[in-house]
Tab-separated table of C-alpha atoms in Angstrom:
chain	number	residue	atom	x	y	z
A	1	MET	CA	-16.527	6.508	-58.552
A	2	ASP	CA	-13.640	4.388	-57.700
A	3	ALA	CA	-13.306	1.447	-55.428
A	4	ARG	CA	-12.523	3.025	-52.310
A	5	ALA	CA	-15.054	5.360	-52.366
A	6	ARG	CA	-17.239	2.432	-53.969
A	7	TRP	CA	-16.320	0.771	-50.421
A	8	ARG	CA	-16.850	3.478	-48.180
A	9	ILE	CA	-20.529	3.206	-48.657
A	10	LEU	CA	-20.677	-1.205	-48.970
A	11	ARG	CA	-18.531	-1.691	-45.887
A	12	LEU	CA	-21.718	0.015	-43.994
A	13	HIS	CA	-23.918	-3.155	-44.730
A	14	VAL	CA	-21.292	-5.586	-44.994
A	15	GLU	CA	-19.400	-4.747	-42.210
A	16	ASP	CA	-22.130	-2.839	-39.938
A	17	GLN	CA	-25.309	-4.535	-41.641
A	18	VAL	CA	-27.313	-2.293	-42.559
A	19	PRO	CA	-29.835	-2.907	-45.000
A	20	LEU	CA	-29.264	-1.518	-49.192
A	21	ALA	CA	-32.448	-0.008	-49.161
A	22	ARG	CA	-31.458	2.612	-45.970
A	23	LEU	CA	-27.707	3.357	-47.713
A	24	ALA	CA	-29.642	3.995	-51.203
A	25	ARG	CA	-32.231	6.550	-49.294
A	26	GLU	CA	-28.941	7.779	-47.451
A	27	THR	CA	-26.411	8.032	-49.956
A	28	ASP	CA	-28.398	8.928	-53.532
A	29	VAL	CA	-27.032	5.766	-54.828
A	30	GLY	CA	-29.810	3.700	-56.587
A	31	LEU	CA	-30.360	0.579	-55.239
A	32	ARG	CA	-29.442	-1.849	-57.999
A	33	THR	CA	-26.414	-0.323	-57.794
A	34	LEU	CA	-25.881	-1.184	-54.653
A	35	GLU	CA	-26.497	-4.486	-55.177
A	36	ARG	CA	-24.049	-4.515	-58.334
A	37	TRP	CA	-21.821	-3.600	-56.187
A	38	HIS	CA	-22.291	-6.130	-53.322
A	39	ALA	CA	-22.581	-8.918	-55.981
A	40	ARG	CA	-19.336	-7.901	-57.630
A	41	TYR	CA	-18.097	-7.338	-53.668
A	42	ARG	CA	-18.732	-11.329	-53.172
A	43	ALA	CA	-17.682	-12.910	-56.223
A	44	ASP	CA	-14.460	-10.979	-56.298
A	45	GLY	CA	-13.558	-8.892	-52.952
A	46	TYR	CA	-12.451	-5.308	-53.360
A	47	ALA	CA	-10.653	-6.263	-56.792
A	48	GLY	CA	-15.026	-6.980	-57.610
A	49	LEU	CA	-16.017	-2.648	-56.989
A	50	GLU	CA	-13.294	-1.176	-59.720
A	51	PRO	CA	-15.069	0.180	-62.182
A	52	ALA	CA	-15.559	-1.605	-65.344
A	53	SER	CA	-12.876	-0.473	-68.069
A	54	ARG	CA	-14.490	1.688	-70.818
A	55	GLU	CA	-13.862	0.463	-74.110
A	56	ASP	CA	-12.533	4.223	-75.273
A	57	ALA	CA	-10.781	4.391	-72.491
A	58	GLY	CA	-7.337	6.449	-72.563
A	59	SER	CA	-8.934	8.430	-76.480
A	60	ARG	CA	-7.894	11.508	-74.528
A	61	ARG	CA	-3.962	10.431	-75.169
A	62	LEU	CA	-2.667	12.843	-72.698
A	63	PRO	CA	0.357	12.433	-70.442
A	64	PRO	CA	-0.919	11.483	-66.989
A	65	ASP	CA	1.636	14.545	-65.512
A	66	LEU	CA	-0.676	16.781	-67.498
A	67	VAL	CA	-3.782	15.214	-66.533
A	68	ASP	CA	-2.289	16.153	-62.726
A	69	LEU	CA	-1.361	19.386	-64.117
A	70	ILE	CA	-5.062	20.769	-64.988
A	71	GLU	CA	-6.833	18.758	-61.980
A	72	GLY	CA	-4.051	20.746	-59.704
A	73	LEU	CA	-4.565	24.046	-60.541
A	74	ALA	CA	-8.539	23.510	-60.993
A	75	LEU	CA	-7.764	22.489	-57.254
A	76	SER	CA	-5.725	25.460	-56.242
A	77	LYS	CA	-7.226	28.553	-53.911
A	78	PRO	CA	-8.419	30.909	-55.051
A	79	ARG	CA	-10.158	28.311	-57.939
A	80	PRO	CA	-8.776	29.963	-61.421
A	81	ALA	CA	-11.194	30.634	-63.768
A	82	ILE	CA	-10.825	27.693	-67.051
A	83	ALA	CA	-9.886	30.027	-69.761
A	84	THR	CA	-6.927	31.108	-66.978
A	85	ILE	CA	-5.998	27.261	-66.526
A	86	HIS	CA	-6.086	26.333	-70.119
A	87	ARG	CA	-3.429	29.583	-70.962
A	88	LYS	CA	-1.639	28.272	-68.098
A	89	VAL	CA	-1.499	24.764	-69.634
A	90	ARG	CA	-0.514	25.547	-73.016
A	91	GLY	CA	2.956	27.552	-72.103
A	92	ILE	CA	3.909	24.138	-69.939
A	93	CYS	CA	2.924	22.159	-72.437
A	94	ALA	CA	5.279	24.421	-74.891
A	95	ALA	CA	8.243	23.780	-72.753
A	96	ARG	CA	7.688	20.410	-72.108
A	97	ARG	CA	6.703	19.398	-75.880
A	98	TRP	CA	3.571	17.864	-74.356
A	99	PRO	CA	-0.066	17.633	-76.640
A	100	VAL	CA	-1.861	20.850	-75.817
A	101	PRO	CA	-5.204	19.964	-74.887
A	102	SER	CA	-7.962	22.038	-76.032
A	103	TYR	CA	-10.291	24.081	-74.319
A	104	SER	CA	-12.759	21.387	-74.461
A	105	VAL	CA	-10.332	18.893	-73.070
A	106	ALA	CA	-9.573	20.555	-70.357
A	107	TRP	CA	-12.962	21.581	-69.149
A	108	ASP	CA	-14.037	18.210	-69.570
A	109	ILE	CA	-11.451	17.521	-67.054
A	110	VAL	CA	-12.283	20.205	-64.444
A	111	ARG	CA	-15.799	18.930	-64.929
A	112	THR	CA	-15.427	15.226	-64.177
A	113	LEU	CA	-12.979	16.105	-61.136
A	114	ASP	CA	-14.949	14.418	-57.732
A	115	PRO	CA	-17.064	17.186	-56.663
A	116	GLY	CA	-15.701	15.764	-52.699
A	117	MET	CA	-12.141	16.494	-53.635
A	118	VAL	CA	-13.122	19.672	-54.824
A	119	THR	CA	-15.150	21.003	-51.774
A	120	LEU	CA	-12.596	19.794	-49.459
A	121	ALA	CA	-9.573	21.051	-51.491
A	122	LEU	CA	-11.728	24.609	-51.480
A	123	GLU	CA	-13.522	24.638	-49.100
A	124	GLY	CA	-12.143	22.944	-46.560
A	125	ALA	CA	-12.488	19.595	-44.041
A	126	ALA	CA	-15.725	21.058	-42.240
A	127	SER	CA	-17.233	22.007	-45.116
A	128	TYR	CA	-16.576	18.653	-46.737
A	129	ARG	CA	-18.068	16.980	-44.001
A	130	ASP	CA	-21.157	18.773	-44.079
A	131	LYS	CA	-21.554	18.455	-47.298
A	132	HIS	CA	-20.463	14.591	-48.012
A	133	GLU	CA	-19.923	12.546	-45.537
A	134	LEU	CA	-22.422	9.392	-44.832
A	135	VAL	CA	-24.580	10.620	-42.436
A	136	LEU	CA	-26.575	7.207	-41.579
A	137	ARG	CA	-29.436	7.690	-38.790
A	138	ARG	CA	-29.429	4.942	-36.799
A	139	GLN	CA	-32.405	2.895	-34.734
A	140	ALA	CA	-31.833	0.606	-32.506
A	141	GLU	CA	-34.102	-2.167	-33.223
A	142	LEU	CA	-35.096	-3.089	-29.606
A	143	PRO	CA	-34.800	-1.740	-26.245
A	144	ASN	CA	-31.484	-1.688	-24.465
A	145	ALA	CA	-29.989	-2.660	-27.816
A	146	MET	CA	-28.886	1.114	-27.537
A	147	TRP	CA	-28.985	3.486	-24.940
A	148	GLN	CA	-27.680	7.545	-25.678
A	149	SER	CA	-25.926	9.764	-22.649
A	150	ASP	CA	-24.959	13.204	-22.624
A	151	HIS	CA	-25.015	16.428	-20.276
A	152	THR	CA	-26.324	19.322	-20.464
A	153	MET	CA	-26.275	22.633	-18.496
A	154	LEU	CA	-29.848	23.955	-18.113
A	155	ASP	CA	-31.434	27.151	-18.141
A	156	ILE	CA	-32.066	27.978	-14.666
A	157	LEU	CA	-30.478	28.925	-11.644
A	158	VAL	CA	-30.779	27.494	-8.253
A	159	ALA	CA	-29.362	28.180	-5.006
A	160	GLY	CA	-26.092	26.739	-4.101
A	161	THR	CA	-24.955	24.714	-1.110
A	162	ASP	CA	-23.811	28.169	0.135
A	163	GLY	CA	-26.182	30.382	-0.775
A	164	LYS	CA	-25.146	31.532	-3.553
A	165	PRO	CA	-26.780	31.070	-7.245
A	166	ALA	CA	-25.715	28.413	-9.365
A	167	ARG	CA	-26.434	26.814	-12.468
A	168	PRO	CA	-26.741	22.959	-12.646
A	169	TRP	CA	-25.833	20.512	-15.235
A	170	LEU	CA	-27.974	16.928	-16.408
A	171	THR	CA	-26.884	13.871	-17.610
A	172	THR	CA	-29.539	11.772	-19.274
A	173	ILE	CA	-29.286	8.387	-20.669
A	174	LEU	CA	-32.337	7.417	-22.740
A	175	ASP	CA	-32.914	4.350	-24.604
A	176	ASP	CA	-32.612	4.468	-28.774
A	177	CYS	CA	-35.575	2.027	-29.706
A	178	SER	CA	-38.115	3.723	-26.937
A	179	ARG	CA	-36.941	7.225	-26.055
A	180	ALA	CA	-37.407	6.406	-23.039
A	181	VAL	CA	-35.232	7.981	-20.008
A	182	CYS	CA	-33.836	5.309	-18.294
A	183	GLY	CA	-32.024	7.189	-15.936
A	184	TYR	CA	-30.796	10.893	-14.804
A	185	THR	CA	-28.647	13.010	-12.211
A	186	VAL	CA	-28.864	16.768	-11.397
A	187	PHE	CA	-25.398	18.338	-10.361
A	188	LEU	CA	-23.865	21.173	-9.358
A	189	GLY	CA	-20.325	21.755	-10.737
A	190	ALA	CA	-18.713	20.445	-14.333
A	191	PRO	CA	-19.521	17.184	-15.692
A	192	SER	CA	-17.568	13.902	-14.547
A	193	ALA	CA	-17.075	10.511	-14.484
A	194	MET	CA	-18.460	9.948	-10.983
A	195	ASN	CA	-21.580	11.683	-12.044
A	196	THR	CA	-21.464	9.813	-15.357
A	197	ALA	CA	-21.901	6.818	-12.920
A	198	LEU	CA	-24.093	8.158	-10.893
A	199	ALA	CA	-26.750	8.131	-13.929
A	200	LEU	CA	-25.797	4.812	-15.244
A	201	ARG	CA	-26.325	3.101	-12.147
A	202	GLN	CA	-30.407	4.444	-11.501
A	203	ALA	CA	-30.367	3.760	-15.570
A	204	ILE	CA	-28.739	-0.168	-14.727
A	205	TRP	CA	-30.780	-1.162	-11.429
A	206	HIS	CA	-34.366	-1.316	-10.887
A	207	LYS	CA	-36.149	1.725	-9.631
A	208	THR	CA	-38.116	1.621	-6.951
A	209	ASP	CA	-41.142	3.487	-8.437
A	210	PRO	CA	-42.935	0.613	-10.573
A	211	ALA	CA	-43.946	3.174	-13.135
A	212	TRP	CA	-40.524	3.426	-13.916
A	213	PRO	CA	-39.467	-0.132	-15.569
A	214	MET	CA	-36.792	0.819	-17.349
A	215	CYS	CA	-33.588	-1.320	-16.026
A	216	GLY	CA	-30.602	-3.593	-17.672
A	217	LEU	CA	-27.173	-3.221	-18.933
A	218	PRO	CA	-27.413	-2.086	-22.686
A	219	ASP	CA	-25.592	-3.605	-25.767
A	220	VAL	CA	-24.035	-0.671	-26.792
A	221	LEU	CA	-23.741	2.627	-24.685
A	222	TYR	CA	-23.386	5.869	-27.211
A	223	VAL	CA	-21.550	8.893	-25.883
A	224	ASP	CA	-19.668	11.876	-26.485
A	225	HIS	CA	-16.066	12.582	-26.573
A	226	GLY	CA	-16.221	14.548	-23.166
A	227	SER	CA	-13.391	13.729	-20.746
A	228	ASP	CA	-15.521	11.993	-18.322
A	229	PHE	CA	-16.818	9.473	-21.137
A	230	THR	CA	-13.192	8.892	-21.945
A	231	SER	CA	-12.088	8.334	-18.856
A	232	GLY	CA	-10.320	5.064	-17.779
A	233	GLN	CA	-13.021	4.496	-15.081
A	234	LEU	CA	-16.126	4.230	-17.780
A	235	ALA	CA	-13.899	2.364	-20.196
A	236	HIS	CA	-13.104	-0.759	-17.664
A	237	THR	CA	-16.999	-0.727	-16.331
A	238	ALA	CA	-18.059	-0.596	-19.987
A	239	VAL	CA	-16.000	-3.634	-20.527
A	240	ASP	CA	-16.627	-5.764	-17.467
A	241	LEU	CA	-20.359	-5.164	-17.939
A	242	HIS	CA	-20.009	-6.501	-21.785
A	243	ILE	CA	-21.071	-2.733	-22.713
A	244	ARG	CA	-19.753	-2.001	-26.399
A	245	LEU	CA	-18.478	1.946	-25.515
A	246	ILE	CA	-19.315	4.256	-29.040
A	247	HIS	CA	-17.713	7.483	-29.176
A	248	SER	CA	-19.205	10.106	-31.644
A	249	ALA	CA	-16.257	12.079	-33.779
A	250	VAL	CA	-15.507	15.334	-32.109
A	251	ALA	CA	-16.688	17.562	-32.368
A	252	ARG	CA	-19.512	16.246	-34.186
A	253	PRO	CA	-23.002	15.751	-32.413
A	254	GLN	CA	-24.698	13.809	-35.201
A	255	GLY	CA	-26.102	10.178	-34.385
A	256	ARG	CA	-27.276	12.307	-30.938
A	257	GLY	CA	-30.348	14.161	-31.963
A	258	LYS	CA	-32.833	12.064	-29.931
A	259	ILE	CA	-30.663	12.787	-26.188
A	260	GLU	CA	-30.426	16.646	-27.517
A	261	ARG	CA	-34.221	17.231	-29.027
A	262	PHE	CA	-35.135	15.669	-25.147
A	263	PHE	CA	-33.158	18.761	-23.779
A	264	GLY	CA	-34.982	20.983	-25.965
A	265	THR	CA	-38.342	19.480	-24.700
A	266	ILE	CA	-37.192	19.892	-20.530
A	267	ASN	CA	-36.486	23.441	-21.388
A	268	THR	CA	-39.531	24.196	-23.200
A	269	GLU	CA	-41.941	22.237	-21.124
A	270	LEU	CA	-40.473	21.523	-18.008
A	271	LEU	CA	-37.595	24.851	-16.677
A	272	ALA	CA	-39.523	27.890	-18.304
A	273	THR	CA	-42.195	27.059	-15.507
A	274	LEU	CA	-39.797	26.927	-12.716
A	275	PRO	CA	-39.168	29.906	-10.972
A	276	GLY	CA	-35.368	31.130	-11.334
A	277	HIS	CA	-35.592	29.867	-15.523
A	278	ILE	CA	-32.890	31.889	-17.270
A	279	THR	CA	-34.491	34.067	-20.176
A	280	GLU	CA	-32.090	34.934	-23.150
A	281	GLY	CA	-32.025	38.410	-23.397
A	282	HIS	CA	-33.456	39.215	-19.874
A	283	PRO	CA	-31.729	39.411	-16.145
A	284	TRP	CA	-31.046	36.772	-14.734
A	285	PRO	CA	-33.513	35.761	-11.758
A	286	THR	CA	-32.697	35.248	-8.251
A	287	PRO	CA	-33.015	31.490	-7.753
A	288	LYS	CA	-35.686	30.203	-5.685
A	289	LEU	CA	-35.602	26.490	-5.973
A	290	SER	CA	-32.894	24.918	-4.167
A	291	LEU	CA	-31.156	21.391	-6.394
A	292	ALA	CA	-33.147	18.893	-4.487
A	293	ALA	CA	-36.608	20.721	-5.149
A	294	LEU	CA	-35.125	20.744	-8.782
A	295	ASP	CA	-34.067	16.880	-8.813
A	296	SER	CA	-38.159	16.868	-7.656
A	297	ALA	CA	-39.755	18.343	-10.607
A	298	LEU	CA	-37.061	16.540	-12.486
A	299	GLU	CA	-38.560	13.052	-11.512
A	300	ALA	CA	-42.262	13.909	-11.823
A	301	PHE	CA	-41.442	15.244	-15.455
A	302	VAL	CA	-39.580	12.031	-16.279
A	303	ALA	CA	-42.106	9.580	-15.306
A	304	THR	CA	-45.048	11.888	-17.086
A	305	TYR	CA	-42.278	12.056	-20.364
A	306	ASN	CA	-42.369	8.158	-20.588
A	307	ASP	CA	-46.055	7.839	-19.995
A	308	ARG	CA	-47.024	9.887	-22.680
A	309	THR	CA	-47.125	8.917	-26.388
A	310	HIS	CA	-44.668	9.706	-28.342
A	311	SER	CA	-44.876	11.883	-31.651
A	312	GLU	CA	-42.328	9.427	-33.678
A	313	LEU	CA	-43.284	6.320	-31.847
A	314	GLY	CA	-47.466	6.584	-32.183
A	315	THR	CA	-46.710	4.884	-28.007
A	316	SER	CA	-45.377	5.901	-25.297
A	317	PRO	CA	-41.639	5.370	-24.623
A	318	ARG	CA	-43.126	3.231	-20.776
A	319	SER	CA	-45.264	1.072	-23.534
A	320	ALA	CA	-41.882	0.920	-26.057
A	321	TRP	CA	-40.052	0.464	-24.015
A	322	ILE	CA	-42.123	-2.674	-22.315
A	323	ALA	CA	-42.809	-4.252	-25.459
A	324	ASP	CA	-44.351	-7.989	-25.878
A	325	GLY	CA	-42.366	-8.596	-22.281
A	326	TRP	CA	-38.634	-9.361	-22.003
A	327	LEU	CA	-36.300	-9.802	-19.531
A	328	PRO	CA	-33.501	-7.236	-19.313
A	329	ARG	CA	-29.364	-8.708	-19.046
A	330	MET	CA	-28.916	-7.546	-15.107
A	331	PRO	CA	-25.453	-7.519	-13.222
A	332	GLU	CA	-25.211	-9.874	-10.513
A	333	SER	CA	-26.135	-7.742	-7.803
A	334	LEU	CA	-26.099	-4.077	-6.973
A	335	GLU	CA	-23.133	-4.452	-4.881
A	336	ASP	CA	-21.077	-6.137	-7.888
A	337	LEU	CA	-22.678	-2.945	-9.689
A	338	ASP	CA	-21.749	-0.608	-7.176
A	339	GLY	CA	-18.554	-1.793	-7.324
A	340	LEU	CA	-17.405	-0.843	-10.750
A	341	LEU	CA	-19.741	2.330	-11.069
A	342	LEU	CA	-19.357	4.361	-7.851
A	343	THR	CA	-16.496	6.395	-6.442
A	344	VAL	CA	-13.912	4.944	-3.886
A	345	ALA	CA	-13.720	6.744	-0.910
A	346	LYS	CA	-10.304	6.383	1.108
A	347	THR	CA	-10.011	4.178	3.682
A	348	ARG	CA	-11.639	4.019	6.639
A	349	VAL	CA	-10.506	2.117	9.641
A	350	VAL	CA	-13.927	0.334	11.243
A	351	ARG	CA	-14.279	1.436	15.318
A	352	ARG	CA	-15.868	0.089	17.806
A	353	ASP	CA	-18.404	2.664	17.005
A	354	GLY	CA	-18.712	1.199	13.401
A	355	ILE	CA	-17.592	3.136	10.842
A	356	ARG	CA	-17.231	7.097	10.502
A	357	PHE	CA	-17.678	8.827	7.291
A	358	GLN	CA	-18.667	13.073	6.667
A	359	GLY	CA	-19.376	13.364	9.882
A	360	LEU	CA	-21.976	10.541	9.964
A	361	GLY	CA	-21.715	7.165	11.869
A	362	TYR	CA	-22.268	4.171	10.678
A	363	VAL	CA	-23.464	0.456	11.981
A	364	SER	CA	-24.276	-3.469	11.391
A	365	PRO	CA	-23.464	-6.057	13.760
A	366	THR	CA	-21.067	-7.612	10.290
A	367	LEU	CA	-18.595	-4.635	11.284
A	368	ALA	CA	-17.890	-6.525	14.266
A	369	GLY	CA	-15.186	-8.892	12.855
A	370	TYR	CA	-14.087	-6.185	11.462
A	371	VAL	CA	-12.944	-3.674	14.016
A	372	GLY	CA	-9.448	-2.434	13.944
A	373	ARG	CA	-8.983	-2.977	10.143
A	374	SER	CA	-8.934	-0.879	7.760
A	375	VAL	CA	-11.977	-1.488	4.377
A	376	VAL	CA	-12.824	0.700	1.504
A	377	ILE	CA	-16.583	2.117	1.480
A	378	ARG	CA	-18.715	3.077	-1.743
A	379	TYR	CA	-21.108	5.660	-1.540
A	380	ASP	CA	-24.597	7.376	-3.806
A	381	PRO	CA	-23.528	10.930	-3.521
A	382	ARG	CA	-27.169	11.509	-3.156
A	383	ASP	CA	-28.045	9.329	-0.462
A	384	ILE	CA	-25.244	9.042	1.972
A	385	THR	CA	-27.365	7.319	4.785
A	386	GLU	CA	-25.734	4.272	3.764
A	387	ILE	CA	-22.491	3.396	2.423
A	388	ARG	CA	-21.424	0.025	1.266
A	389	VAL	CA	-18.555	-2.044	2.934
A	390	PHE	CA	-15.827	-3.459	1.072
A	391	ASP	CA	-13.012	-5.885	2.216
A	392	HIS	CA	-10.041	-6.202	-1.025
A	393	ASP	CA	-12.835	-5.720	-3.586
A	394	GLU	CA	-14.751	-8.139	-1.726
A	395	PHE	CA	-18.591	-6.829	-0.474
A	396	VAL	CA	-19.271	-7.285	3.380
A	397	CYS	CA	-21.970	-5.330	3.963
A	398	LYS	CA	-23.733	-1.858	4.055
A	399	PRO	CA	-24.419	0.185	7.308
A	400	VAL	CA	-26.354	2.963	7.709
A	401	ASN	CA	-26.996	5.871	9.393
A	402	GLN	CA	-28.976	5.348	12.092
A	403	GLU	CA	-29.787	9.032	13.020
A	404	HIS	CA	-31.224	9.462	9.541
A	405	TYR	CA	-32.016	6.193	7.852
A	406	ASP	CA	-35.879	7.225	7.201
A	407	GLN	CA	-34.854	9.989	5.957
A	408	LYS	CA	-32.300	11.229	2.258
A	409	VAL	CA	-29.036	12.953	3.122
A	410	SER	CA	-27.326	14.038	0.234
A	411	LEU	CA	-23.656	15.396	-0.578
């Protein structure tokens, strides 16, 4: 293994602080070997990772071009037999007056080719990735050290706003350390930055239910390469909230196994018990639930999931998240969080009777000083009984719709 291959493994310890013991388990390189590499790297830098020269190095005494020729033939598709390679090499050597290698020397050159290089040349990049690329199963050691977020289309039909059957999506925020569900949103239509923002808003802020204590800002948010996760809005929000945003590689879900397993649990334990569940090989059912009813069922399931013992933890996600008691990092206010996460609506002019939005009226005594002026409103589409008003990015007030102040009105 050359210095580059050794560094590809060792840098995970040097730069990412992955323990050498874990690297030994994941890479099949012995712990003592890794410790020796690390000691050489600390003493001599990258050069220290170069393999030590053997006393018999160069004993083949073959021209480098001849070695390259044998290797190139061995890596060609379809891969020729050693006898075929040796026969071709003999002819070329005679023409160029090179020493003719024996069959055993040709076989030795082919045999010592890097297995990863052979796979890459003969089977392609996808096969190389699956067989040889290092995959580390990272485990956050503290709550809120890393959250995972992902979407899934649910195996259930609900009645859409137009009465037609619709298949909803679920966005979930999962704490990597405790497996606790910190937030979620269920919606119709394709995943968007707005849906991701709503799930993050719920995950970050305090919940009204004291049995759902998960909150705070994560140090790392691990997401896939979907367009909503790569949007400028999410990137800017992460910077402003001091969250490190990490994207998994395109079309490679490694590292998202925990949240994928949670989605499987949702499907088998909750959706399978609800009317409208889609079963493979059967006609699609008639939807019976509304999106709001499904949301309520999901909320109840999340509460149960967070409070039951997790097989890998030996305790409940809720208990693992609380741990010995700690203070999560929080935004200064909900208004600050909304200003970063929620969609900005079109500007509205404050009238004498307040603000009109989505056919509803919103009033607040504070708006009296803004009559005739344009303001920006932000809102939660899941509950528009109240909106938040901003003037040049400064929070003004939170007017309510008096007709529905004690209800929940969703878009």
